[in-house]
Short mmCIF file of C-alpha atoms and ligand atoms in Angstrom, two decimals:
data_model
loop_
_atom_site.label_atom_id
_atom_site.label_comp_id
_atom_site.label_asym_id
_atom_site.label_seq_id
_atom_site.Cartn_x
_atom_site.Cartn_y
_atom_site.Cartn_z
CA UNK A 1 -0.27 0.36 0.24
CA UNK A 2 1.43 3.41 -0.99
CA UNK A 3 0.01 7.03 -0.21
CA UNK A 4 -0.07 9.60 -2.70
CA UNK A 5 0.15 12.45 0.11
CA UNK A 6 1.83 13.22 2.90
CA UNK A 7 2.27 15.87 5.45
CA UNK A 8 5.53 16.62 6.94
CA UNK A 9 5.65 20.17 9.29
CA UNK A 10 8.46 22.11 9.37
CA UNK A 11 9.11 25.98 10.54
CA UNK A 12 8.67 24.51 13.85
CA UNK A 13 9.19 26.65 17.34
CA UNK A 14 8.59 27.24 20.40
CA UNK A 15 5.31 28.21 21.75
CA UNK A 16 4.07 26.86 25.43
CA UNK A 17 1.48 24.41 25.68
CA UNK A 18 -0.54 26.71 27.54
CA UNK A 19 0.10 30.27 24.94
CA UNK A 20 -3.49 30.84 23.85
CA UNK A 21 -4.61 30.96 20.42
CA UNK A 22 -4.98 35.21 20.31
CA UNK A 23 -2.81 35.92 17.14
CA UNK A 24 -3.27 33.36 14.16
CA UNK A 25 0.81 30.97 15.26
CA UNK A 26 0.77 28.23 13.52
CA UNK A 27 -0.02 24.89 14.21
CA UNK A 28 -0.07 22.37 17.08
CA UNK A 29 2.67 19.70 17.34
CA UNK A 30 2.59 16.24 18.98
CA UNK A 31 1.96 17.77 21.86
CA UNK A 32 4.49 18.82 22.56
CA UNK A 33 5.16 22.89 23.49
CA UNK A 34 6.15 23.45 19.68
CA UNK A 35 4.00 24.40 16.68
CA UNK A 36 4.69 24.62 12.60
CA UNK A 37 4.75 27.34 9.93
CA UNK A 38 4.52 25.63 7.45
CA UNK A 39 4.70 21.97 5.63
CA UNK A 40 6.55 20.15 2.82
CA UNK A 41 3.93 18.03 1.04
CA UNK A 42 5.00 15.15 -0.67
CA UNK A 43 3.55 13.50 -3.61
CA UNK A 44 3.74 9.64 -4.44
CA UNK A 45 2.80 8.46 -7.50
CA UNK A 46 4.16 5.36 -7.92
CA UNK A 47 8.88 5.92 -8.16
CA UNK A 48 7.51 9.80 -8.92
CA UNK A 49 8.81 11.52 -5.90
CA UNK A 50 7.56 15.55 -5.38
CA UNK A 51 8.34 17.44 -2.65
CA UNK A 52 7.19 21.38 -1.98
CA UNK A 53 7.43 23.18 1.38
CA UNK A 54 4.44 25.76 1.52
CA UNK A 55 3.69 28.44 4.32
CA UNK A 56 0.45 27.08 5.76
CA UNK A 57 -1.25 30.41 4.56
CA UNK A 58 -0.12 29.44 0.93
CA UNK A 59 -0.80 25.95 1.11
CA UNK A 60 -4.89 26.28 2.70
CA UNK A 61 -5.00 28.33 -0.28
CA UNK A 62 -3.28 27.63 -3.36
CA UNK A 63 -3.34 23.91 -2.70
CA UNK A 64 -5.98 22.30 -0.69
CA UNK A 65 -8.23 21.61 -3.69
CA UNK A 66 -7.01 18.27 -4.80
CA UNK A 67 -5.84 16.95 -1.06
CA UNK A 68 -7.97 18.77 1.07
CA UNK A 69 -9.30 15.47 2.85
CA UNK A 70 -6.06 13.29 3.00
CA UNK A 71 -4.29 16.60 3.64
CA UNK A 72 -6.21 17.46 6.64
CA UNK A 73 -6.18 14.43 7.87
CA UNK A 74 -2.60 14.05 7.92
CA UNK A 75 -2.42 17.48 10.16
CA UNK A 76 -5.30 16.57 12.57
CA UNK A 77 -3.22 13.52 12.93
CA UNK A 78 0.26 15.84 13.48
CA UNK A 79 -1.85 18.26 15.45
CA UNK A 80 -3.30 16.51 18.82
CA UNK A 81 -1.85 16.06 21.75
CA UNK A 82 -0.46 11.88 22.44
CA UNK A 83 -2.59 10.04 25.82
CA UNK A 84 -0.42 9.10 28.02
CA UNK A 85 1.68 6.10 28.03
CA UNK A 86 1.97 3.75 30.31
CA UNK A 87 0.29 6.78 32.70
CA UNK A 88 3.28 8.69 31.53
CA UNK A 89 2.64 12.46 30.43
CA UNK A 90 4.25 12.46 26.67
CA UNK A 91 4.18 16.77 26.95
CA UNK A 92 7.89 16.63 26.79
CA UNK A 93 11.12 14.39 25.46
CA UNK A 94 11.27 11.73 27.56
CA UNK A 95 14.63 9.40 28.11
CA UNK A 96 14.63 5.57 27.66
CA UNK A 97 17.37 4.38 29.01
CA UNK A 98 19.53 1.38 27.11
CA UNK A 99 19.71 -1.45 29.62
CA UNK A 100 21.98 -4.61 27.36
CA UNK A 101 21.91 -7.43 29.46
CA UNK A 102 24.68 -9.01 27.96
CA UNK A 103 25.55 -12.79 26.96
CA UNK A 104 27.48 -14.55 29.88
CA UNK A 105 30.90 -16.47 28.93
CA UNK A 106 32.14 -17.69 32.18
CA UNK A 107 29.79 -19.65 35.13
CA UNK A 108 26.50 -19.71 37.10
CA UNK A 109 27.47 -16.91 39.17
CA UNK A 110 29.33 -15.23 36.71
CA UNK A 111 25.24 -14.97 34.82
CA UNK A 112 24.25 -14.31 39.02
CA UNK A 113 26.59 -11.36 38.79
CA UNK A 114 26.29 -9.89 35.27
CA UNK A 115 21.91 -10.06 36.75
CA UNK A 116 22.88 -7.98 39.47
CA UNK A 117 25.03 -5.89 37.02
CA UNK A 118 21.91 -5.03 35.08
CA UNK A 119 19.78 -4.08 38.08
CA UNK A 120 22.57 -1.78 39.32
CA UNK A 121 23.22 -1.30 35.94
CA UNK A 122 19.26 -0.31 35.17
CA UNK A 123 18.78 1.86 39.13
CA UNK A 124 21.84 3.86 38.87
CA UNK A 125 20.03 4.35 35.53
CA UNK A 126 16.99 5.44 36.50
CA UNK A 127 18.25 7.52 39.33
CA UNK A 128 20.15 9.73 36.16
CA UNK A 129 16.52 10.35 34.99
CA UNK A 130 14.89 8.02 32.56
CA UNK A 131 11.30 7.48 32.71
CA UNK A 132 11.50 4.20 30.84
CA UNK A 133 13.85 1.01 30.56
CA UNK A 134 14.33 -0.51 28.46
CA UNK A 135 15.72 -4.34 29.31
CA UNK A 136 17.40 -6.56 25.69
CA UNK A 137 18.45 -9.60 26.23
CA UNK A 138 18.99 -10.34 22.25
CA UNK A 139 21.09 -8.54 19.53
CA UNK A 140 20.17 -7.23 17.29
CA UNK A 141 22.74 -5.36 15.75
CA UNK A 142 24.02 -5.63 12.38
CA UNK A 143 24.64 -9.33 11.93
CA UNK A 144 23.80 -10.68 15.25
CA UNK A 145 23.04 -14.89 15.51
CA UNK A 146 20.29 -15.90 17.02
CA UNK A 147 19.28 -16.20 20.68
CA UNK A 148 17.37 -18.89 21.73
CA UNK A 149 14.36 -18.10 23.64
CA UNK A 150 15.23 -20.18 27.27
CA UNK A 151 17.93 -18.03 26.60
CA UNK A 152 16.75 -14.78 26.39
CA UNK A 153 14.70 -15.45 29.12
CA UNK A 154 17.23 -16.54 31.27
CA UNK A 155 18.52 -13.27 30.19
CA UNK A 156 15.72 -11.15 30.57
CA UNK A 157 13.18 -12.01 33.73
CA UNK A 158 15.28 -12.42 36.29
CA UNK A 159 16.49 -8.24 35.74
CA UNK A 160 12.85 -7.30 35.14
CA UNK A 161 12.11 -9.28 38.36
CA UNK A 162 15.32 -8.05 40.40
CA UNK A 163 14.43 -4.17 38.95
CA UNK A 164 9.99 -3.98 39.44
CA UNK A 165 10.59 -3.66 43.21
CA UNK A 166 13.05 -0.53 43.39
CA UNK A 167 12.15 1.83 41.23
CA UNK A 168 8.60 3.64 39.82
CA UNK A 169 10.39 4.04 35.95
CA UNK A 170 8.69 2.21 33.40
CA UNK A 171 10.27 -1.11 32.26
CA UNK A 172 10.44 -2.28 29.25
CA UNK A 173 10.71 -5.04 27.30
CA UNK A 174 12.81 -4.96 24.13
CA UNK A 175 12.38 -8.48 22.09
CA UNK A 176 10.64 -10.04 19.05
CA UNK A 177 9.28 -13.35 20.49
CA UNK A 178 6.06 -13.57 21.74
CA UNK A 179 6.91 -15.89 24.63
CA UNK A 180 9.11 -13.35 26.11
CA UNK A 181 6.71 -10.58 25.37
CA UNK A 182 4.14 -13.02 27.88
CA UNK A 183 6.63 -13.96 30.85
CA UNK A 184 8.41 -9.88 30.74
CA UNK A 185 4.38 -8.73 31.21
CA UNK A 186 3.92 -11.67 34.01
CA UNK A 187 7.07 -9.73 36.02
CA UNK A 188 5.44 -6.28 35.44
CA UNK A 189 6.94 -4.69 32.37
CA UNK A 190 4.93 -1.69 31.26
CA UNK A 191 6.11 -1.45 27.55
CA UNK A 192 6.94 -3.67 24.44
CA UNK A 193 9.72 -2.87 22.30
CA UNK A 194 9.32 -5.13 19.52
CA UNK A 195 12.43 -4.04 16.35
CA UNK A 196 9.99 -6.25 14.25
CA UNK A 197 7.05 -4.27 14.55
CA UNK A 198 5.29 -7.60 16.37
CA UNK A 199 6.12 -8.81 13.11
CA UNK A 200 9.04 -11.41 13.66
CA UNK A 201 7.22 -14.17 15.84
CA UNK A 202 3.75 -14.64 14.10
CA UNK A 203 1.75 -15.26 17.61
CA UNK A 204 3.52 -11.37 18.70
CA UNK A 205 0.54 -9.14 17.14
CA UNK A 206 -2.42 -11.68 19.10
CA UNK A 207 -0.14 -11.67 21.98
CA UNK A 208 1.38 -8.46 22.13
CA UNK A 209 -2.94 -8.17 22.16
CA UNK A 210 -3.58 -10.47 25.32
CA UNK A 211 -1.36 -8.70 27.36
CA UNK A 212 -2.46 -4.82 27.86
CA UNK A 213 0.57 -3.19 27.37
CA UNK A 214 1.58 -0.58 25.01
CA UNK A 215 4.19 -1.67 22.47
CA UNK A 216 6.67 0.20 20.42
CA UNK A 217 6.36 -0.72 16.58
CA UNK A 218 10.00 -0.65 15.10
CA UNK A 219 10.91 -0.43 11.49
CA UNK A 220 13.30 -2.79 10.11
CA UNK A 221 14.51 -3.92 6.74
CA UNK A 222 15.07 -7.29 6.74
CA UNK A 223 17.07 -9.84 9.96
CA UNK A 224 19.70 -8.85 12.23
CA UNK A 225 21.65 -10.92 10.73
CA UNK A 226 22.15 -9.63 7.26
CA UNK A 227 19.89 -6.50 7.32
CA UNK A 228 22.42 -3.95 6.46
CA UNK A 229 24.57 -6.29 3.86
CA UNK A 230 22.22 -4.67 0.74
CA UNK A 231 19.02 -2.35 2.08
CA UNK A 232 16.76 -1.39 -0.82
CA UNK A 233 14.10 1.24 -1.03
CA UNK A 234 12.21 3.20 -3.59
CA UNK A 235 11.91 6.73 -0.73
CA UNK A 236 13.18 5.11 2.84
CA UNK A 237 11.12 8.01 4.15
CA UNK A 238 8.09 6.60 2.88
CA UNK A 239 8.47 3.37 2.89
CA UNK A 240 8.72 3.31 6.60
CA UNK A 241 5.96 5.76 6.91
CA UNK A 242 4.29 3.15 5.06
CA UNK A 243 5.05 0.54 6.99
CA UNK A 244 4.38 1.39 10.42
CA UNK A 245 0.82 3.60 8.61
CA UNK A 246 0.19 -0.63 8.00
CA UNK A 247 1.52 -2.35 10.87
CA UNK A 248 -0.60 1.12 12.87
CA UNK A 249 -3.12 -0.61 10.87
CA UNK A 250 -2.17 -4.84 12.14
CA UNK A 251 -2.29 -3.88 15.79
CA UNK A 252 -5.58 -1.85 15.62
CA UNK A 253 -6.91 -4.98 13.70
CA UNK A 254 -5.55 -7.31 16.45
CA UNK A 255 -7.04 -4.52 19.14
CA UNK A 256 -4.31 -2.84 20.11
CA UNK A 257 -5.69 0.14 20.44
CA UNK A 258 -3.86 3.19 18.16
CA UNK A 259 -3.37 4.89 21.90
CA UNK A 260 -1.20 2.18 22.32
CA UNK A 261 1.69 2.82 19.83
CA UNK A 262 5.19 4.34 19.42
CA UNK A 263 6.34 4.33 15.95
CA UNK A 264 10.24 4.44 15.61
CA UNK A 265 11.82 4.49 12.78
CA UNK A 266 14.70 2.45 13.73
CA UNK A 267 18.21 3.71 12.75
CA UNK A 268 20.79 1.60 11.23
CA UNK A 269 18.21 -1.21 11.16
CA UNK A 270 18.55 -1.99 7.52
CA UNK A 271 19.67 1.52 6.62
CA UNK A 272 22.92 2.71 5.46
CA UNK A 273 24.05 6.12 5.90
CA UNK A 274 22.23 8.33 3.68
CA UNK A 275 18.97 6.31 4.54
CA UNK A 276 19.80 6.96 8.74
CA UNK A 277 20.24 10.29 7.71
CA UNK A 278 17.32 10.77 5.37
CA UNK A 279 14.87 9.38 8.46
CA UNK A 280 16.78 11.53 11.32
CA UNK A 281 16.04 14.28 8.88
CA UNK A 282 12.78 14.09 8.13
CA UNK A 283 11.49 12.56 11.57
CA UNK A 284 8.83 14.75 11.50
CA UNK A 285 6.79 12.88 8.92
CA UNK A 286 6.40 10.83 11.37
CA UNK A 287 3.85 12.69 13.55
CA UNK A 288 1.44 12.34 10.63
CA UNK A 289 1.04 8.55 11.83
CA UNK A 290 -0.78 10.54 15.01
CA UNK A 291 1.10 8.22 18.10
CA UNK A 292 3.74 9.36 19.99
CA UNK A 293 7.60 9.17 17.64
CA UNK A 294 10.66 7.37 19.21
CA UNK A 295 14.49 7.62 17.62
CA UNK A 296 16.98 5.41 18.71
CA UNK A 297 20.74 6.86 18.06
CA UNK A 298 22.46 6.47 20.34
CA UNK A 299 26.24 5.83 19.80
CA UNK A 300 25.22 3.93 16.27
CA UNK A 301 27.45 3.68 14.04
CA UNK A 302 26.17 6.39 11.76
CA UNK A 303 28.18 8.57 13.81
CA UNK A 304 31.31 6.86 13.13
CA UNK A 305 30.53 7.11 9.43
CA UNK A 306 29.38 10.89 10.16
CA UNK A 307 32.58 11.68 12.81
CA UNK A 308 34.94 9.15 12.28
CA UNK A 309 34.53 7.48 16.10
CA UNK A 310 35.06 3.85 15.92
CA UNK A 311 34.82 3.67 19.44
CA UNK A 312 31.13 3.12 20.37
CA UNK A 313 32.53 5.00 23.94
CA UNK A 314 33.65 7.90 21.95
CA UNK A 315 29.86 8.69 20.28
CA UNK A 316 28.22 10.42 23.23
CA UNK A 317 28.23 14.05 21.49
CA UNK A 318 26.23 12.76 18.56
CA UNK A 319 23.98 10.86 20.13
CA UNK A 320 23.25 13.97 22.16
CA UNK A 321 22.77 16.22 19.14
CA UNK A 322 21.04 13.59 17.43
CA UNK A 323 19.35 13.41 19.94
CA UNK A 324 18.35 17.94 20.51
CA UNK A 325 17.56 17.86 16.68
CA UNK A 326 14.80 15.22 17.58
CA UNK A 327 13.87 16.91 20.39
CA UNK A 328 13.25 19.73 17.87
CA UNK A 329 10.67 18.13 16.11
CA UNK A 330 8.46 17.06 18.44
CA UNK A 331 10.30 13.57 19.23
CA UNK A 332 8.56 11.70 22.05
CA UNK A 333 10.98 9.37 23.23
CA UNK A 334 14.82 9.61 22.85
CA UNK A 335 16.81 5.65 23.11
CA UNK A 336 19.81 7.35 25.08
CA UNK A 337 22.84 4.35 26.54
CA UNK A 338 23.87 8.19 28.00
CA UNK A 339 21.11 9.03 30.44
CA UNK A 340 22.93 12.01 32.89
CA UNK A 341 24.58 13.63 29.78
CA UNK A 342 21.42 13.67 27.73
CA UNK A 343 18.66 14.23 30.54
CA UNK A 344 21.81 17.59 30.75
CA UNK A 345 21.52 18.69 27.74
CA UNK A 346 18.01 18.36 27.03
CA UNK A 347 17.93 21.00 30.57
CA UNK A 348 20.15 22.83 28.52
CA UNK A 349 18.16 22.84 25.61
CA UNK A 350 15.17 23.25 26.70
CA UNK A 351 16.53 26.80 28.51
CA UNK A 352 17.18 28.21 25.74
CA UNK A 353 15.41 27.25 23.67
CA UNK A 354 12.09 28.02 25.92
CA UNK A 355 13.20 31.08 28.14
CA UNK A 356 12.05 28.95 31.09
CA UNK A 357 13.23 25.78 33.29
CA UNK A 358 10.14 24.48 33.97
CA UNK A 359 8.24 23.80 30.02
CA UNK A 360 10.08 20.67 30.88
CA UNK A 361 11.22 20.36 34.26
C1 7PJ B 401 16.66 -0.13 18.93
C2 7PJ B 401 15.56 -0.77 19.92
C3 7PJ B 401 15.62 1.38 18.49
C4 7PJ B 401 13.99 0.88 19.28
C5 7PJ B 401 18.00 -1.77 19.75
C6 7PJ B 401 21.45 -0.81 19.81
C7 7PJ B 401 20.37 -1.59 18.38
N1 7PJ B 401 14.48 0.13 20.29
N2 7PJ B 401 16.91 -2.11 20.64
N3 7PJ B 401 14.98 1.29 18.41
N4 7PJ B 401 18.27 -0.56 18.68
N5 7PJ B 401 12.97 0.64 20.24
O1 7PJ B 401 20.74 0.03 20.86
O2 7PJ B 401 22.26 0.27 18.84
O3 7PJ B 401 17.00 2.68 17.57
S1 7PJ B 401 19.44 -2.34 19.59
#
């Protein structure tokens, strides 16, 4: 399924949420203290894609005839405030801290230590200001091998169980497997995060619906093992949109309401550098899906490709730059390794953007 028209909000500027309408001043953006003054109207007809940017007034006067219905639906979706996600208000950028439960190359004793270390790490991220703790026991990095379900369960369940009584932060489970989703939900996870958007496991849609939990739907092309060998797109930005739109429809058909969904364009998942930067630069397009948007660029390879930093631990400045650029486009959730650094950057960004320390406090 291909759409004929897409609308991307551009000319995004700070505007406190409680600001009265008064003088006409742009349109609201996805429940953020931001408005937009112009739109990019994108028309796709097979392989032909036409893009043009128009100030809102011009767009309404000149362009609307042909596109009124489709475009006004998209702008409605862009403007609506997002409902809370598992109780978390999304009226400001939120931080998801990454907790990798690393495979244990030693003994059973070593496994216990690695569970303890993961719980301690997660609690530190919560202390540093993470709103969500993302627990992952299946490496989905490019080239990664498949992790059997029992192995994945033995990594993540003790961490969720160990963590649950000690934090009020939300816990998400980063998995593609239905059984891991169900067991993680039973252990107290609040959110399901699936890099395959519930396509990898044929039971995932039904099981996710049964848990009643919110779901993060991420775009990926291909399987982690081979996904970055030769990714192919017509137009990557629009293809990702179409995929996410179809997954939202699949979720709704399976009984997961739109109010429980989040979308993520999936940086690095079946994407080379030009794909990644196109998606990041156009991320505001995904607000037209009508659900919160998540970006995960933290320490990823694209930062190496852009800035020549081969050691992932040295990619913190680049990770923060990506996070702030996304926040400025109204992206609601930032998935990061370096929570304290990102929190500090977001706070100063907020003060500089809005002239107050209260907007996102
Ligand atoms: C992502 C993820 C991401 C979401 C990973 C890594 C690879 N889940 N899980 N978005 N990446 N939603 O952290 O480098 O970008 S694993």
